[in-house]
Amino acid sequence: MFEPVIAPSGTLLGLLQRGRGDGTLHALAAPRAEALQALNQCVLRDPRQDWQVENRSLYYARLYLDLDGPLGEIESHLFSVDDLLDDSDHRTGLALSVLGHLASYGRDDALILLRRYAASGANWAWALDELALRDDDEGLLSLAEPVLARFPATAEGEARLAAAVRDAYEPRPWCLWEETARYGARLGAARRQGSFDRWQRQLTPNGPRPGWGVQAVFDWAAEGLRRGTPLHVPAARCLAAVASPEDRGTILAAAAGAVGDAARATALHHLVLAEPENPVVLDLIEAAADEPAVAAYERMTGPTALDRARSWVQRPDALGEAAAALLAAHGEAEDAHLVLGALRSTVRGSGPDSARLYALVDGAGRLAIGCAAPVLRHVYRETASSHLRGRAARALAGTDPTFASGFAVECLWDCEETTREVAARHAETADVRVAPRLRRLASDPAEEEDVQSAVRSRITPESAV
């Protein structure tokens, strides 16, 4: 997987890569060829920082519809020689999702491309999931032969088929094929084998056992760390179940590092929940100040932890960052200046894409820090993360008096449904673009229910028709 190269936020490409509402508005005003070139670049080179939490597919599909965009570039991308060399979801997932939305809107060319790719493409499972939601029974039945031909009638092939049936995100095609005389017996056996494999894994756990004590839990955590799989969080839950008052000294010693790193992390995670108001626990966290200690501190929300956060927030390390996040999430009005200072310093030092900004942006909105609006506007404009931009929009709705007539209007075209929902509740209808956009969102079957509920709170049923 490659890191996306994001164009400046003032360019058409940069706006579309970020999924901003202004991207759509600028694309519709730009020469069609220029807009389509930028749109195709976004779809073929996924610009998202994290495709698991950021949405783009519906946003790009709607723009293809508005531009009456051809799908030749997507077709060339899907069926290029690279598909034989790179079967990762990241290369083709966004394009397939866009085709799925276009098929929902009635674009038959998108449906045909999905069928072709499901029959012969490397990322066929994704295409099949898209079709499972949108294709008819006849179209899905036509794919049974090419899809099942991928699994030879060998022991290895049948095992792979059982795994594919078991792990299918959308089971409809497999169930449909199982009902046919030609494939029913084979797919029925694959389904039963997948269920047996799942049942067998449940019968052979390799975790904690009844009768374990504190030392056994520490040993289990240490074994996980040696394998490269940190287990201190689940181990801390086990510790809460097995520890007795007589074990408190052992646990405190482990939290101080007497037994090893895995035991120390386990003991700290246990203590922050078992003794959240004990200043000794915070002293141990401050002494360690490493990743497990900071992670343990992040689970604390009580008054003692907040008091300590006020003195730690100036620290230039991860513990200081955690303290700022704690104040942002649970602090009081008197902590507003500390949260604002952390927000400003984070933007200055780490830029508008820092993961630390999520909590601080939320905190600025929660505490209604009006003077944070300029920083929030900067984050909104510049961040490449549509997820962070949505948080900035929610914070601006509570801190910036110009939001309703400014960014809220643009947000009606945003790629994130949560951001469109905020916009639907706040956008000033005096702007001539707002009412038509609200009506379109209300009538779009692909729009999320939460967005449409927000729209219905702003317009009458008659105007939504």
PDB file of N, CA, C and O in Angstrom, residues 312-347:
ATOM      1  N   TRP A 312       0.275  17.818  33.747  1.00  0.00           N
ATOM      2  CA  TRP A 312       1.024  17.091  32.722  1.00  0.00           C
ATOM      3  C   TRP A 312       0.829  17.658  31.326  1.00  0.00           C
ATOM      4  O   TRP A 312       1.585  17.332  30.413  1.00  0.00           O
ATOM      5  N   VAL A 313      -0.190  18.484  31.120  1.00  0.00           N
ATOM      6  CA  VAL A 313      -0.552  18.876  29.764  1.00  0.00           C
ATOM      7  C   VAL A 313       0.571  19.633  29.055  1.00  0.00           C
ATOM      8  O   VAL A 313       0.640  19.653  27.823  1.00  0.00           O
ATOM      9  N   GLN A 314       1.477  20.225  29.801  1.00  0.00           N
ATOM     10  CA  GLN A 314       2.589  20.960  29.183  1.00  0.00           C
ATOM     11  C   GLN A 314       3.766  20.055  28.826  1.00  0.00           C
ATOM     12  O   GLN A 314       4.726  20.520  28.208  1.00  0.00           O
ATOM     13  N   ARG A 315       3.695  18.794  29.210  1.00  0.00           N
ATOM     14  CA  ARG A 315       4.814  17.891  28.897  1.00  0.00           C
ATOM     15  C   ARG A 315       4.929  17.700  27.387  1.00  0.00           C
ATOM     16  O   ARG A 315       3.926  17.510  26.689  1.00  0.00           O
ATOM     17  N   PRO A 316       6.155  17.677  26.837  1.00  0.00           N
ATOM     18  CA  PRO A 316       6.332  17.538  25.381  1.00  0.00           C
ATOM     19  C   PRO A 316       6.440  16.074  24.945  1.00  0.00           C
ATOM     20  O   PRO A 316       7.221  15.747  24.043  1.00  0.00           O
ATOM     21  N   ASP A 317       5.691  15.192  25.590  1.00  0.00           N
ATOM     22  CA  ASP A 317       5.788  13.776  25.258  1.00  0.00           C
ATOM     23  C   ASP A 317       4.386  13.182  25.147  1.00  0.00           C
ATOM     24  O   ASP A 317       3.375  13.889  25.194  1.00  0.00           O
ATOM     25  N   ALA A 318       4.341  11.860  24.991  1.00  0.00           N
ATOM     26  CA  ALA A 318       3.060  11.187  24.797  1.00  0.00           C
ATOM     27  C   ALA A 318       2.158  11.337  26.018  1.00  0.00           C
ATOM     28  O   ALA A 318       0.926  11.373  25.878  1.00  0.00           O
ATOM     29  N   LEU A 319       2.735  11.405  27.205  1.00  0.00           N
ATOM     30  CA  LEU A 319       1.915  11.569  28.400  1.00  0.00           C
ATOM     31  C   LEU A 319       1.253  12.949  28.408  1.00  0.00           C
ATOM     32  O   LEU A 319       0.089  13.095  28.818  1.00  0.00           O
ATOM     33  N   GLY A 320       1.958  13.962  27.935  1.00  0.00           N
ATOM     34  CA  GLY A 320       1.357  15.283  27.817  1.00  0.00           C
ATOM     35  C   GLY A 320       0.229  15.294  26.801  1.00  0.00           C
ATOM     36  O   GLY A 320      -0.802  15.952  26.999  1.00  0.00           O
ATOM     37  N   GLU A 321       0.398  14.564  25.700  1.00  0.00           N
ATOM     38  CA  GLU A 321      -0.656  14.469  24.696  1.00  0.00           C
ATOM     39  C   GLU A 321      -1.891  13.765  25.267  1.00  0.00           C
ATOM     40  O   GLU A 321      -3.032  14.178  25.011  1.00  0.00           O
ATOM     41  N   ALA A 322      -1.653  12.708  26.034  1.00  0.00           N
ATOM     42  CA  ALA A 322      -2.780  11.997  26.649  1.00  0.00           C
ATOM     43  C   ALA A 322      -3.498  12.876  27.659  1.00  0.00           C
ATOM     44  O   ALA A 322      -4.729  12.833  27.782  1.00  0.00           O
ATOM     45  N   ALA A 323      -2.741  13.686  28.391  1.00  0.00           N
ATOM     46  CA  ALA A 323      -3.352  14.600  29.350  1.00  0.00           C
ATOM     47  C   ALA A 323      -4.229  15.624  28.644  1.00  0.00           C
ATOM     48  O   ALA A 323      -5.337  15.936  29.098  1.00  0.00           O
ATOM     49  N   ALA A 324      -3.752  16.144  27.521  1.00  0.00           N
ATOM     50  CA  ALA A 324      -4.555  17.106  26.759  1.00  0.00           C
ATOM     51  C   ALA A 324      -5.831  16.458  26.240  1.00  0.00           C
ATOM     52  O   ALA A 324      -6.914  17.068  26.278  1.00  0.00           O
ATOM     53  N   ALA A 325      -5.722  15.230  25.761  1.00  0.00           N
ATOM     54  CA  ALA A 325      -6.903  14.526  25.261  1.00  0.00           C
ATOM     55  C   ALA A 325      -7.904  14.266  26.381  1.00  0.00           C
ATOM     56  O   ALA A 325      -9.124  14.348  26.173  1.00  0.00           O
ATOM     57  N   LEU A 326      -7.404  13.947  27.574  1.00  0.00           N
ATOM     58  CA  LEU A 326      -8.293  13.705  28.714  1.00  0.00           C
ATOM     59  C   LEU A 326      -9.039  14.976  29.097  1.00  0.00           C
ATOM     60  O   LEU A 326     -10.257  14.952  29.346  1.00  0.00           O
ATOM     61  N   LEU A 327      -8.342  16.100  29.114  1.00  0.00           N
ATOM     62  CA  LEU A 327      -9.000  17.367  29.426  1.00  0.00           C
ATOM     63  C   LEU A 327     -10.014  17.742  28.351  1.00  0.00           C
ATOM     64  O   LEU A 327     -11.080  18.281  28.637  1.00  0.00           O
ATOM     65  N   ALA A 328      -9.683  17.446  27.104  1.00  0.00           N
ATOM     66  CA  ALA A 328     -10.610  17.750  26.018  1.00  0.00           C
ATOM     67  C   ALA A 328     -11.891  16.942  26.142  1.00  0.00           C
ATOM     68  O   ALA A 328     -12.984  17.442  25.860  1.00  0.00           O
ATOM     69  N   ALA A 329     -11.765  15.691  26.572  1.00  0.00           N
ATOM     70  CA  ALA A 329     -12.930  14.814  26.637  1.00  0.00           C
ATOM     71  C   ALA A 329     -13.712  14.953  27.935  1.00  0.00           C
ATOM     72  O   ALA A 329     -14.935  14.763  27.941  1.00  0.00           O
ATOM     73  N   HIS A 330     -13.022  15.272  29.041  1.00  0.00           N
ATOM     74  CA  HIS A 330     -13.691  15.246  30.348  1.00  0.00           C
ATOM     75  C   HIS A 330     -13.437  16.483  31.193  1.00  0.00           C
ATOM     76  O   HIS A 330     -13.941  16.557  32.324  1.00  0.00           O
ATOM     77  N   GLY A 331     -12.678  17.430  30.681  1.00  0.00           N
ATOM     78  CA  GLY A 331     -12.366  18.615  31.463  1.00  0.00           C
ATOM     79  C   GLY A 331     -13.564  19.528  31.639  1.00  0.00           C
ATOM     80  O   GLY A 331     -14.622  19.356  31.024  1.00  0.00           O
ATOM     81  N   GLU A 332     -13.365  20.536  32.475  1.00  0.00           N
ATOM     82  CA  GLU A 332     -14.418  21.498  32.772  1.00  0.00           C
ATOM     83  C   GLU A 332     -14.119  22.825  32.072  1.00  0.00           C
ATOM     84  O   GLU A 332     -13.091  22.967  31.405  1.00  0.00           O
ATOM     85  N   ALA A 333     -15.036  23.776  32.231  1.00  0.00           N
ATOM     86  CA  ALA A 333     -14.875  25.064  31.547  1.00  0.00           C
ATOM     87  C   ALA A 333     -13.540  25.725  31.889  1.00  0.00           C
ATOM     88  O   ALA A 333     -12.942  26.393  31.043  1.00  0.00           O
ATOM     89  N   GLU A 334     -13.072  25.510  33.102  1.00  0.00           N
ATOM     90  CA  GLU A 334     -11.797  26.124  33.507  1.00  0.00           C
ATOM     91  C   GLU A 334     -10.607  25.560  32.748  1.00  0.00           C
ATOM     92  O   GLU A 334      -9.515  26.141  32.769  1.00  0.00           O
ATOM     93  N   ASP A 335     -10.800  24.425  32.068  1.00  0.00           N
ATOM     94  CA  ASP A 335      -9.711  23.799  31.315  1.00  0.00           C
ATOM     95  C   ASP A 335      -9.690  24.234  29.859  1.00  0.00           C
ATOM     96  O   ASP A 335      -8.843  23.762  29.084  1.00  0.00           O
ATOM     97  N   ALA A 336     -10.581  25.132  29.470  1.00  0.00           N
ATOM     98  CA  ALA A 336     -10.687  25.522  28.064  1.00  0.00           C
ATOM     99  C   ALA A 336      -9.371  26.094  27.537  1.00  0.00           C
ATOM    100  O   ALA A 336      -8.957  25.786  26.417  1.00  0.00           O
ATOM    101  N   HIS A 337      -8.693  26.920  28.344  1.00  0.00           N
ATOM    102  CA  HIS A 337      -7.449  27.524  27.863  1.00  0.00           C
ATOM    103  C   HIS A 337      -6.362  26.479  27.661  1.00  0.00           C
ATOM    104  O   HIS A 337      -5.517  26.620  26.766  1.00  0.00           O
ATOM    105  N   LEU A 338      -6.377  25.410  28.466  1.00  0.00           N
ATOM    106  CA  LEU A 338      -5.384  24.346  28.289  1.00  0.00           C
ATOM    107  C   LEU A 338      -5.656  23.555  27.015  1.00  0.00           C
ATOM    108  O   LEU A 338      -4.726  23.212  26.272  1.00  0.00           O
ATOM    109  N   VAL A 339      -6.926  23.273  26.765  1.00  0.00           N
ATOM    110  CA  VAL A 339      -7.284  22.552  25.544  1.00  0.00           C
ATOM    111  C   VAL A 339      -6.971  23.396  24.315  1.00  0.00           C
ATOM    112  O   VAL A 339      -6.430  22.897  23.320  1.00  0.00           O
ATOM    113  N   LEU A 340      -7.299  24.686  24.378  1.00  0.00           N
ATOM    114  CA  LEU A 340      -7.003  25.564  23.255  1.00  0.00           C
ATOM    115  C   LEU A 340      -5.500  25.647  23.003  1.00  0.00           C
ATOM    116  O   LEU A 340      -5.044  25.611  21.848  1.00  0.00           O
ATOM    117  N   GLY A 341      -4.712  25.749  24.060  1.00  0.00           N
ATOM    118  CA  GLY A 341      -3.266  25.787  23.888  1.00  0.00           C
ATOM    119  C   GLY A 341      -2.732  24.527  23.257  1.00  0.00           C
ATOM    120  O   GLY A 341      -1.854  24.576  22.373  1.00  0.00           O
ATOM    121  N   ALA A 342      -3.257  23.368  23.686  1.00  0.00           N
ATOM    122  CA  ALA A 342      -2.821  22.099  23.092  1.00  0.00           C
ATOM    123  C   ALA A 342      -3.234  22.010  21.631  1.00  0.00           C
ATOM    124  O   ALA A 342      -2.481  21.505  20.784  1.00  0.00           O
ATOM    125  N   LEU A 343      -4.436  22.495  21.311  1.00  0.00           N
ATOM    126  CA  LEU A 343      -4.906  22.484  19.926  1.00  0.00           C
ATOM    127  C   LEU A 343      -4.009  23.332  19.044  1.00  0.00           C
ATOM    128  O   LEU A 343      -3.565  22.893  17.960  1.00  0.00           O
ATOM    129  N   ARG A 344      -3.695  24.526  19.494  1.00  0.00           N
ATOM    130  CA  ARG A 344      -2.844  25.411  18.690  1.00  0.00           C
ATOM    131  C   ARG A 344      -1.446  24.841  18.514  1.00  0.00           C
ATOM    132  O   ARG A 344      -0.881  24.853  17.412  1.00  0.00           O
ATOM    133  N   SER A 345      -0.862  24.342  19.596  1.00  0.00           N
ATOM    134  CA  SER A 345       0.509  23.834  19.507  1.00  0.00           C
ATOM    135  C   SER A 345       0.580  22.577  18.646  1.00  0.00           C
ATOM    136  O   SER A 345       1.577  22.357  17.937  1.00  0.00           O
ATOM    137  N   THR A 346      -0.457  21.761  18.680  1.00  0.00           N
ATOM    138  CA  THR A 346      -0.462  20.546  17.861  1.00  0.00           C
ATOM    139  C   THR A 346      -0.540  20.897  16.384  1.00  0.00           C
ATOM    140  O   THR A 346       0.166  20.311  15.551  1.00  0.00           O
ATOM    141  N   VAL A 347      -1.389  21.848  16.021  1.00  0.00           N
ATOM    142  CA  VAL A 347      -1.475  22.266  14.619  1.00  0.00           C
ATOM    143  C   VAL A 347      -0.165  22.877  14.161  1.00  0.00           C
ATOM    144  O   VAL A 347       0.321  22.592  13.058  1.00  0.00           O
TER     145      VAL A 347
END
